[in-house]
């Protein structure tokens, strides 16, 4: 079982719609959870971090964490073509300051 | 003002050569990392240094040797390069949990 799992996509949504990206993780003692956006040929860019159960909103982005289900998600409201990228879910395992990444979900927002 | 910078951006070399990649951060962070992103875009931790001390070494071949002369710099030296070393290498830094990545170095071994 992979430590962090994501659907590779592509996830295709129309402009203006809500994009929903999902991630599950295997280490129950994972402490910190992150979403990175990576455009083709560029470096990962941190867009959201979440540390406790519930929702965290930042502009058009909402991260949701459910530690009991070992599940973290990212919602992008009013999706724009510029949101088209690969979204990487990352988890910090208990006691270690390193990121374990999922394989990423490719999002395509079409006009 | 680049927060995490790497040089070179591209590196093309022959099998068996030795090469180095340099990383610098001006964020004042205590911890720096090297990650490798392979051809399938999977990003994986290699090393982590905290204030010049190695704290994470993820079963990387000993041909890879990181060095941190000070907490703002973390270099990666690779000996006897192999075809499988071709990848994008990212440096990152953090002060607490959030990690910030450099632009990457695309290494191609021929």
PDB file of C-alpha atoms in Angstrom:
ATOM      1  CA  UNK A   1       0.000   0.000   0.000  1.00  0.00           C
ATOM      2  CA  UNK A   2       1.345   3.387  -0.982  1.00  0.00           C
ATOM      3  CA  UNK A   3       1.839   5.803   1.886  1.00  0.00           C
ATOM      4  CA  UNK A   4      -0.049   8.639   0.189  1.00  0.00           C
ATOM      5  CA  UNK A   5      -2.534   7.866  -2.558  1.00  0.00           C
ATOM      6  CA  UNK A   6      -4.119  10.175  -5.085  1.00  0.00           C
ATOM      7  CA  UNK A   7      -6.105   9.598  -8.229  1.00  0.00           C
ATOM      8  CA  UNK A   8      -3.736  10.482 -11.069  1.00  0.00           C
ATOM      9  CA  UNK A   9      -6.498  11.971 -13.200  1.00  0.00           C
ATOM     10  CA  UNK A  10      -6.749  13.878 -15.332  1.00  0.00           C
ATOM     11  CA  UNK A  11      -9.630  15.543 -13.582  1.00  0.00           C
ATOM     12  CA  UNK A  12     -11.376  17.704 -16.112  1.00  0.00           C
ATOM     13  CA  UNK A  13     -13.734  20.464 -14.944  1.00  0.00           C
ATOM     14  CA  UNK A  14     -15.344  23.388 -16.754  1.00  0.00           C
ATOM     15  CA  UNK A  15     -14.326  26.926 -15.917  1.00  0.00           C
ATOM     16  CA  UNK A  16     -16.266  28.239 -12.937  1.00  0.00           C
ATOM     17  CA  UNK A  17     -16.964  24.799 -11.466  1.00  0.00           C
ATOM     18  CA  UNK A  18     -15.704  23.332  -8.210  1.00  0.00           C
ATOM     19  CA  UNK A  19     -12.732  20.991  -8.527  1.00  0.00           C
ATOM     20  CA  UNK A  20     -12.463  18.340  -5.821  1.00  0.00           C
ATOM     21  CA  UNK A  21      -9.142  16.618  -5.258  1.00  0.00           C
ATOM     22  CA  UNK A  22      -8.762  13.727  -2.838  1.00  0.00           C
ATOM     23  CA  UNK A  23      -5.934  12.066  -0.965  1.00  0.00           C
ATOM     24  CA  UNK A  24      -5.663   9.190   1.501  1.00  0.00           C
ATOM     25  CA  UNK A  25      -2.694   8.317   3.676  1.00  0.00           C
ATOM     26  CA  UNK A  26      -1.661   5.155   5.476  1.00  0.00           C
ATOM     27  CA  UNK A  27       0.295   6.389   8.509  1.00  0.00           C
ATOM     28  CA  UNK A  28      -2.274   6.951  11.233  1.00  0.00           C
ATOM     29  CA  UNK A  29       0.097   9.118  13.261  1.00  0.00           C
ATOM     30  CA  UNK A  30       0.675  11.599  10.427  1.00  0.00           C
ATOM     31  CA  UNK A  31       0.605  15.093  11.800  1.00  0.00           C
ATOM     32  CA  UNK A  32       0.693  17.680   9.056  1.00  0.00           C
ATOM     33  CA  UNK A  33      -0.923  17.803   5.637  1.00  0.00           C
ATOM     34  CA  UNK A  34      -0.171  19.931   2.633  1.00  0.00           C
ATOM     35  CA  UNK A  35      -1.338  20.628  -0.872  1.00  0.00           C
ATOM     36  CA  UNK A  36       1.202  21.732  -3.455  1.00  0.00           C
ATOM     37  CA  UNK A  37       0.510  22.889  -6.981  1.00  0.00           C
ATOM     38  CA  UNK A  38       3.048  22.074  -9.679  1.00  0.00           C
ATOM     39  CA  UNK A  39       2.896  23.514 -13.164  1.00  0.00           C
ATOM     40  CA  UNK A  40       4.669  21.585 -15.882  1.00  0.00           C
ATOM     41  CA  UNK A  41       8.410  22.182 -15.703  1.00  0.00           C
ATOM     42  CA  UNK A  42       8.142  24.185 -12.482  1.00  0.00           C
ATOM     43  CA  UNK A  43       8.711  23.504  -8.791  1.00  0.00           C
ATOM     44  CA  UNK A  44       6.010  22.565  -6.279  1.00  0.00           C
ATOM     45  CA  UNK A  45       4.293  25.603  -4.784  1.00  0.00           C
ATOM     46  CA  UNK A  46       2.637  25.361  -1.382  1.00  0.00           C
ATOM     47  CA  UNK A  47      -1.006  26.405  -1.566  1.00  0.00           C
ATOM     48  CA  UNK A  48      -2.558  24.980   1.596  1.00  0.00           C
ATOM     49  CA  UNK A  49      -1.522  23.436   4.892  1.00  0.00           C
ATOM     50  CA  UNK A  50      -3.842  21.846   7.437  1.00  0.00           C
ATOM     51  CA  UNK A  51      -3.041  20.353  10.813  1.00  0.00           C
ATOM     52  CA  UNK A  52      -6.343  19.601  12.554  1.00  0.00           C
ATOM     53  CA  UNK A  53      -9.631  17.990  11.613  1.00  0.00           C
ATOM     54  CA  UNK A  54     -12.120  20.110   9.753  1.00  0.00           C
ATOM     55  CA  UNK A  55     -12.007  22.695   7.019  1.00  0.00           C
ATOM     56  CA  UNK A  56      -9.538  25.451   6.315  1.00  0.00           C
ATOM     57  CA  UNK A  57     -10.344  28.093   3.735  1.00  0.00           C
ATOM     58  CA  UNK A  58      -7.997  30.431   1.892  1.00  0.00           C
ATOM     59  CA  UNK A  59      -9.535  32.388  -0.959  1.00  0.00           C
ATOM     60  CA  UNK A  60     -10.891  29.950  -3.542  1.00  0.00           C
ATOM     61  CA  UNK A  61      -9.193  27.006  -1.842  1.00  0.00           C
ATOM     62  CA  UNK A  62     -10.578  24.855   0.972  1.00  0.00           C
ATOM     63  CA  UNK A  63      -8.643  22.011   2.543  1.00  0.00           C
ATOM     64  CA  UNK A  64     -10.535  19.367   4.469  1.00  0.00           C
ATOM     65  CA  UNK A  65      -8.979  16.889   6.895  1.00  0.00           C
ATOM     66  CA  UNK A  66     -10.513  13.801   8.459  1.00  0.00           C
ATOM     67  CA  UNK A  67      -7.898  11.990  10.535  1.00  0.00           C
ATOM     68  CA  UNK A  68     -10.265   9.177  11.533  1.00  0.00           C
ATOM     69  CA  UNK A  69     -10.752   8.294   7.866  1.00  0.00           C
ATOM     70  CA  UNK A  70      -7.130   9.227   7.000  1.00  0.00           C
ATOM     71  CA  UNK A  71      -8.407  11.465   4.268  1.00  0.00           C
ATOM     72  CA  UNK A  72      -7.529  14.961   3.112  1.00  0.00           C
ATOM     73  CA  UNK A  73      -9.095  16.864   0.255  1.00  0.00           C
ATOM     74  CA  UNK A  74      -8.756  20.135  -1.612  1.00  0.00           C
ATOM     75  CA  UNK A  75     -11.668  22.041  -3.102  1.00  0.00           C
ATOM     76  CA  UNK A  76     -11.058  24.749  -5.675  1.00  0.00           C
ATOM     77  CA  UNK A  77     -14.054  26.999  -6.175  1.00  0.00           C
ATOM     78  CA  UNK A  78     -14.658  28.990  -9.367  1.00  0.00           C
ATOM     79  CA  UNK A  79     -11.973  27.008 -11.180  1.00  0.00           C
ATOM     80  CA  UNK A  80      -9.938  28.941 -13.738  1.00  0.00           C
ATOM     81  CA  UNK A  81      -7.864  27.687 -16.678  1.00  0.00           C
ATOM     82  CA  UNK A  82      -4.829  28.968 -14.757  1.00  0.00           C
ATOM     83  CA  UNK A  83      -5.595  26.344 -12.079  1.00  0.00           C
ATOM     84  CA  UNK A  84      -4.683  23.634 -14.593  1.00  0.00           C
ATOM     85  CA  UNK A  85      -1.698  21.892 -13.006  1.00  0.00           C
ATOM     86  CA  UNK A  86      -0.732  18.818 -11.028  1.00  0.00           C
ATOM     87  CA  UNK A  87      -1.797  18.935  -7.390  1.00  0.00           C
ATOM     88  CA  UNK A  88       0.410  17.072  -4.965  1.00  0.00           C
ATOM     89  CA  UNK A  89      -0.809  15.897  -1.587  1.00  0.00           C
ATOM     90  CA  UNK A  90       1.951  15.664   1.028  1.00  0.00           C
ATOM     91  CA  UNK A  91       1.977  14.308   4.541  1.00  0.00           C
ATOM     92  CA  UNK A  92       4.445  14.599   7.400  1.00  0.00           C
ATOM     93  CA  UNK A  93       4.700  11.251   9.197  1.00  0.00           C
ATOM     94  CA  UNK A  94       4.712  11.243  12.959  1.00  0.00           C
ATOM     95  CA  UNK A  95       8.012  12.373  14.447  1.00  0.00           C
ATOM     96  CA  UNK A  96       9.706  13.208  11.159  1.00  0.00           C
ATOM     97  CA  UNK A  97      10.101  16.547   9.479  1.00  0.00           C
ATOM     98  CA  UNK A  98       9.943  15.253   5.929  1.00  0.00           C
ATOM     99  CA  UNK A  99       7.215  15.242   3.302  1.00  0.00           C
ATOM    100  CA  UNK A 100       5.791  12.062   1.852  1.00  0.00           C
ATOM    101  CA  UNK A 101       4.167  12.925  -1.467  1.00  0.00           C
ATOM    102  CA  UNK A 102       1.402  11.319  -3.412  1.00  0.00           C
ATOM    103  CA  UNK A 103       1.857  10.830  -7.138  1.00  0.00           C
ATOM    104  CA  UNK A 104      -0.300  13.880  -7.844  1.00  0.00           C
ATOM    105  CA  UNK A 105      -3.599  14.554  -9.566  1.00  0.00           C
ATOM    106  CA  UNK A 106      -3.575  16.370 -12.872  1.00  0.00           C
ATOM    107  CA  UNK A 107      -6.319  18.980 -13.067  1.00  0.00           C
ATOM    108  CA  UNK A 108      -7.493  20.406 -16.388  1.00  0.00           C
ATOM    109  CA  UNK A 109      -9.886  23.361 -16.328  1.00  0.00           C
ATOM    110  CA  UNK A 110     -11.408  23.979 -19.721  1.00  0.00           C
ATOM    111  CA  UNK A 111     -13.039  27.244 -20.832  1.00  0.00           C
TER     112      UNK A 111
ATOM    113  CA  UNK B   1      14.421  38.063  -4.612  1.00  0.00           C
ATOM    114  CA  UNK B   2      14.554  34.310  -4.933  1.00  0.00           C
ATOM    115  CA  UNK B   3      13.884  32.592  -1.604  1.00  0.00           C
ATOM    116  CA  UNK B   4      15.400  29.198  -2.479  1.00  0.00           C
ATOM    117  CA  UNK B   5      17.807  29.132  -5.401  1.00  0.00           C
ATOM    118  CA  UNK B   6      19.640  26.298  -7.099  1.00  0.00           C
ATOM    119  CA  UNK B   7      22.468  26.085  -9.592  1.00  0.00           C
ATOM    120  CA  UNK B   8      22.705  24.924 -12.233  1.00  0.00           C
ATOM    121  CA  UNK B   9      19.203  24.801 -13.670  1.00  0.00           C
ATOM    122  CA  UNK B  10      20.208  22.173 -16.227  1.00  0.00           C
ATOM    123  CA  UNK B  11      23.015  19.650 -16.076  1.00  0.00           C
ATOM    124  CA  UNK B  12      23.847  17.254 -18.903  1.00  0.00           C
ATOM    125  CA  UNK B  13      26.710  14.853 -18.351  1.00  0.00           C
ATOM    126  CA  UNK B  14      28.124  11.466 -19.242  1.00  0.00           C
ATOM    127  CA  UNK B  15      27.805   8.286 -17.208  1.00  0.00           C
ATOM    128  CA  UNK B  16      30.605   7.895 -14.703  1.00  0.00           C
ATOM    129  CA  UNK B  17      31.184  11.608 -14.198  1.00  0.00           C
ATOM    130  CA  UNK B  18      30.992  13.424 -10.862  1.00  0.00           C
ATOM    131  CA  UNK B  19      28.788  16.509 -10.531  1.00  0.00           C
ATOM    132  CA  UNK B  20      27.529  18.912  -7.873  1.00  0.00           C
ATOM    133  CA  UNK B  21      24.334  20.885  -7.415  1.00  0.00           C
ATOM    134  CA  UNK B  22      24.202  23.903  -5.132  1.00  0.00           C
ATOM    135  CA  UNK B  23      21.316  25.294  -3.118  1.00  0.00           C
ATOM    136  CA  UNK B  24      20.967  28.511  -1.150  1.00  0.00           C
ATOM    137  CA  UNK B  25      18.066  29.922   0.848  1.00  0.00           C
ATOM    138  CA  UNK B  26      17.679  33.461   2.136  1.00  0.00           C
ATOM    139  CA  UNK B  27      14.615  32.754   4.302  1.00  0.00           C
ATOM    140  CA  UNK B  28      16.580  32.248   7.516  1.00  0.00           C
ATOM    141  CA  UNK B  29      15.267  28.683   7.792  1.00  0.00           C
ATOM    142  CA  UNK B  30      17.080  26.104   9.900  1.00  0.00           C
ATOM    143  CA  UNK B  31      16.193  23.017   7.854  1.00  0.00           C
ATOM    144  CA  UNK B  32      17.012  22.192   4.244  1.00  0.00           C
ATOM    145  CA  UNK B  33      16.172  19.198   2.077  1.00  0.00           C
ATOM    146  CA  UNK B  34      16.956  17.450  -1.165  1.00  0.00           C
ATOM    147  CA  UNK B  35      14.135  15.787  -3.088  1.00  0.00           C
ATOM    148  CA  UNK B  36      14.264  13.792  -6.319  1.00  0.00           C
ATOM    149  CA  UNK B  37      11.471  13.849  -8.881  1.00  0.00           C
ATOM    150  CA  UNK B  38      11.749  11.004 -11.344  1.00  0.00           C
ATOM    151  CA  UNK B  39      10.405  10.686 -14.879  1.00  0.00           C
ATOM    152  CA  UNK B  40       7.010   9.623 -13.534  1.00  0.00           C
ATOM    153  CA  UNK B  41       6.887  12.878 -11.575  1.00  0.00           C
ATOM    154  CA  UNK B  42       7.049  11.106  -8.231  1.00  0.00           C
ATOM    155  CA  UNK B  43       8.704  13.356  -5.654  1.00  0.00           C
ATOM    156  CA  UNK B  44      10.757  11.658  -2.948  1.00  0.00           C
ATOM    157  CA  UNK B  45      12.844  12.896  -0.005  1.00  0.00           C
ATOM    158  CA  UNK B  46      16.566  12.137  -0.149  1.00  0.00           C
ATOM    159  CA  UNK B  47      18.220  14.094   2.660  1.00  0.00           C
ATOM    160  CA  UNK B  48      17.480  16.659   5.318  1.00  0.00           C
ATOM    161  CA  UNK B  49      19.830  18.905   7.264  1.00  0.00           C
ATOM    162  CA  UNK B  50      18.949  20.894  10.346  1.00  0.00           C
ATOM    163  CA  UNK B  51      21.407  23.664  11.171  1.00  0.00           C
ATOM    164  CA  UNK B  52      24.205  21.894   9.272  1.00  0.00           C
ATOM    165  CA  UNK B  53      23.485  18.494  10.843  1.00  0.00           C
ATOM    166  CA  UNK B  54      22.239  15.541   8.761  1.00  0.00           C
ATOM    167  CA  UNK B  55      18.930  14.367  10.218  1.00  0.00           C
ATOM    168  CA  UNK B  56      17.343  12.374   7.393  1.00  0.00           C
ATOM    169  CA  UNK B  57      19.095  10.021   4.970  1.00  0.00           C
ATOM    170  CA  UNK B  58      16.544   8.026   2.991  1.00  0.00           C
ATOM    171  CA  UNK B  59      18.461   4.930   1.812  1.00  0.00           C
ATOM    172  CA  UNK B  60      20.100   6.866  -0.969  1.00  0.00           C
ATOM    173  CA  UNK B  61      23.162   5.263  -2.647  1.00  0.00           C
ATOM    174  CA  UNK B  62      26.372   6.475  -1.050  1.00  0.00           C
ATOM    175  CA  UNK B  63      27.364   7.937  -4.414  1.00  0.00           C
ATOM    176  CA  UNK B  64      25.190  10.842  -3.256  1.00  0.00           C
ATOM    177  CA  UNK B  65      26.823  13.015  -0.626  1.00  0.00           C
ATOM    178  CA  UNK B  66      25.147  16.122   0.733  1.00  0.00           C
ATOM    179  CA  UNK B  67      27.125  18.857   2.415  1.00  0.00           C
ATOM    180  CA  UNK B  68      25.925  21.846   4.390  1.00  0.00           C
ATOM    181  CA  UNK B  69      28.659  24.446   4.955  1.00  0.00           C
ATOM    182  CA  UNK B  70      26.209  26.680   6.814  1.00  0.00           C
ATOM    183  CA  UNK B  71      22.499  26.651   7.462  1.00  0.00           C
ATOM    184  CA  UNK B  72      21.762  28.735   4.357  1.00  0.00           C
ATOM    185  CA  UNK B  73      23.476  26.351   1.959  1.00  0.00           C
ATOM    186  CA  UNK B  74      23.025  22.703   1.085  1.00  0.00           C
ATOM    187  CA  UNK B  75      24.957  21.119  -1.744  1.00  0.00           C
ATOM    188  CA  UNK B  76      24.603  17.709  -3.350  1.00  0.00           C
ATOM    189  CA  UNK B  77      27.577  15.919  -4.842  1.00  0.00           C
ATOM    190  CA  UNK B  78      27.005  12.839  -6.986  1.00  0.00           C
ATOM    191  CA  UNK B  79      29.830  10.465  -7.865  1.00  0.00           C
ATOM    192  CA  UNK B  80      29.953   7.988 -10.742  1.00  0.00           C
ATOM    193  CA  UNK B  81      26.706   9.135 -12.310  1.00  0.00           C
ATOM    194  CA  UNK B  82      24.374   6.474 -13.676  1.00  0.00           C
ATOM    195  CA  UNK B  83      21.558   6.639 -16.211  1.00  0.00           C
ATOM    196  CA  UNK B  84      19.030   6.149 -13.416  1.00  0.00           C
ATOM    197  CA  UNK B  85      20.186   9.339 -11.723  1.00  0.00           C
ATOM    198  CA  UNK B  86      18.486  11.341 -14.466  1.00  0.00           C
ATOM    199  CA  UNK B  87      15.749  13.309 -12.726  1.00  0.00           C
ATOM    200  CA  UNK B  88      14.861  16.745 -11.429  1.00  0.00           C
ATOM    201  CA  UNK B  89      16.446  17.482  -8.066  1.00  0.00           C
ATOM    202  CA  UNK B  90      14.684  19.981  -5.832  1.00  0.00           C
ATOM    203  CA  UNK B  91      16.091  21.730  -2.818  1.00  0.00           C
ATOM    204  CA  UNK B  92      13.659  22.908  -0.149  1.00  0.00           C
ATOM    205  CA  UNK B  93      13.810  24.705   3.168  1.00  0.00           C
ATOM    206  CA  UNK B  94      11.572  25.069   6.193  1.00  0.00           C
ATOM    207  CA  UNK B  95      11.498  26.678   9.582  1.00  0.00           C
ATOM    208  CA  UNK B  96       8.526  24.813  11.007  1.00  0.00           C
ATOM    209  CA  UNK B  97       6.349  22.441   9.005  1.00  0.00           C
ATOM    210  CA  UNK B  98       5.888  24.267   5.715  1.00  0.00           C
ATOM    211  CA  UNK B  99       8.518  23.561   3.101  1.00  0.00           C
ATOM    212  CA  UNK B 100       9.400  25.865   0.224  1.00  0.00           C
ATOM    213  CA  UNK B 101      11.001  24.548  -2.911  1.00  0.00           C
ATOM    214  CA  UNK B 102      13.708  25.847  -5.182  1.00  0.00           C
ATOM    215  CA  UNK B 103      13.311  25.921  -8.972  1.00  0.00           C
ATOM    216  CA  UNK B 104      14.918  22.515  -9.468  1.00  0.00           C
ATOM    217  CA  UNK B 105      17.933  21.158 -11.335  1.00  0.00           C
ATOM    218  CA  UNK B 106      17.219  18.916 -14.296  1.00  0.00           C
ATOM    219  CA  UNK B 107      19.995  16.326 -14.468  1.00  0.00           C
ATOM    220  CA  UNK B 108      20.377  14.276 -17.626  1.00  0.00           C
ATOM    221  CA  UNK B 109      22.904  11.455 -17.667  1.00  0.00           C
ATOM    222  CA  UNK B 110      23.845  10.219 -21.142  1.00  0.00           C
TER     223      UNK B 110
END
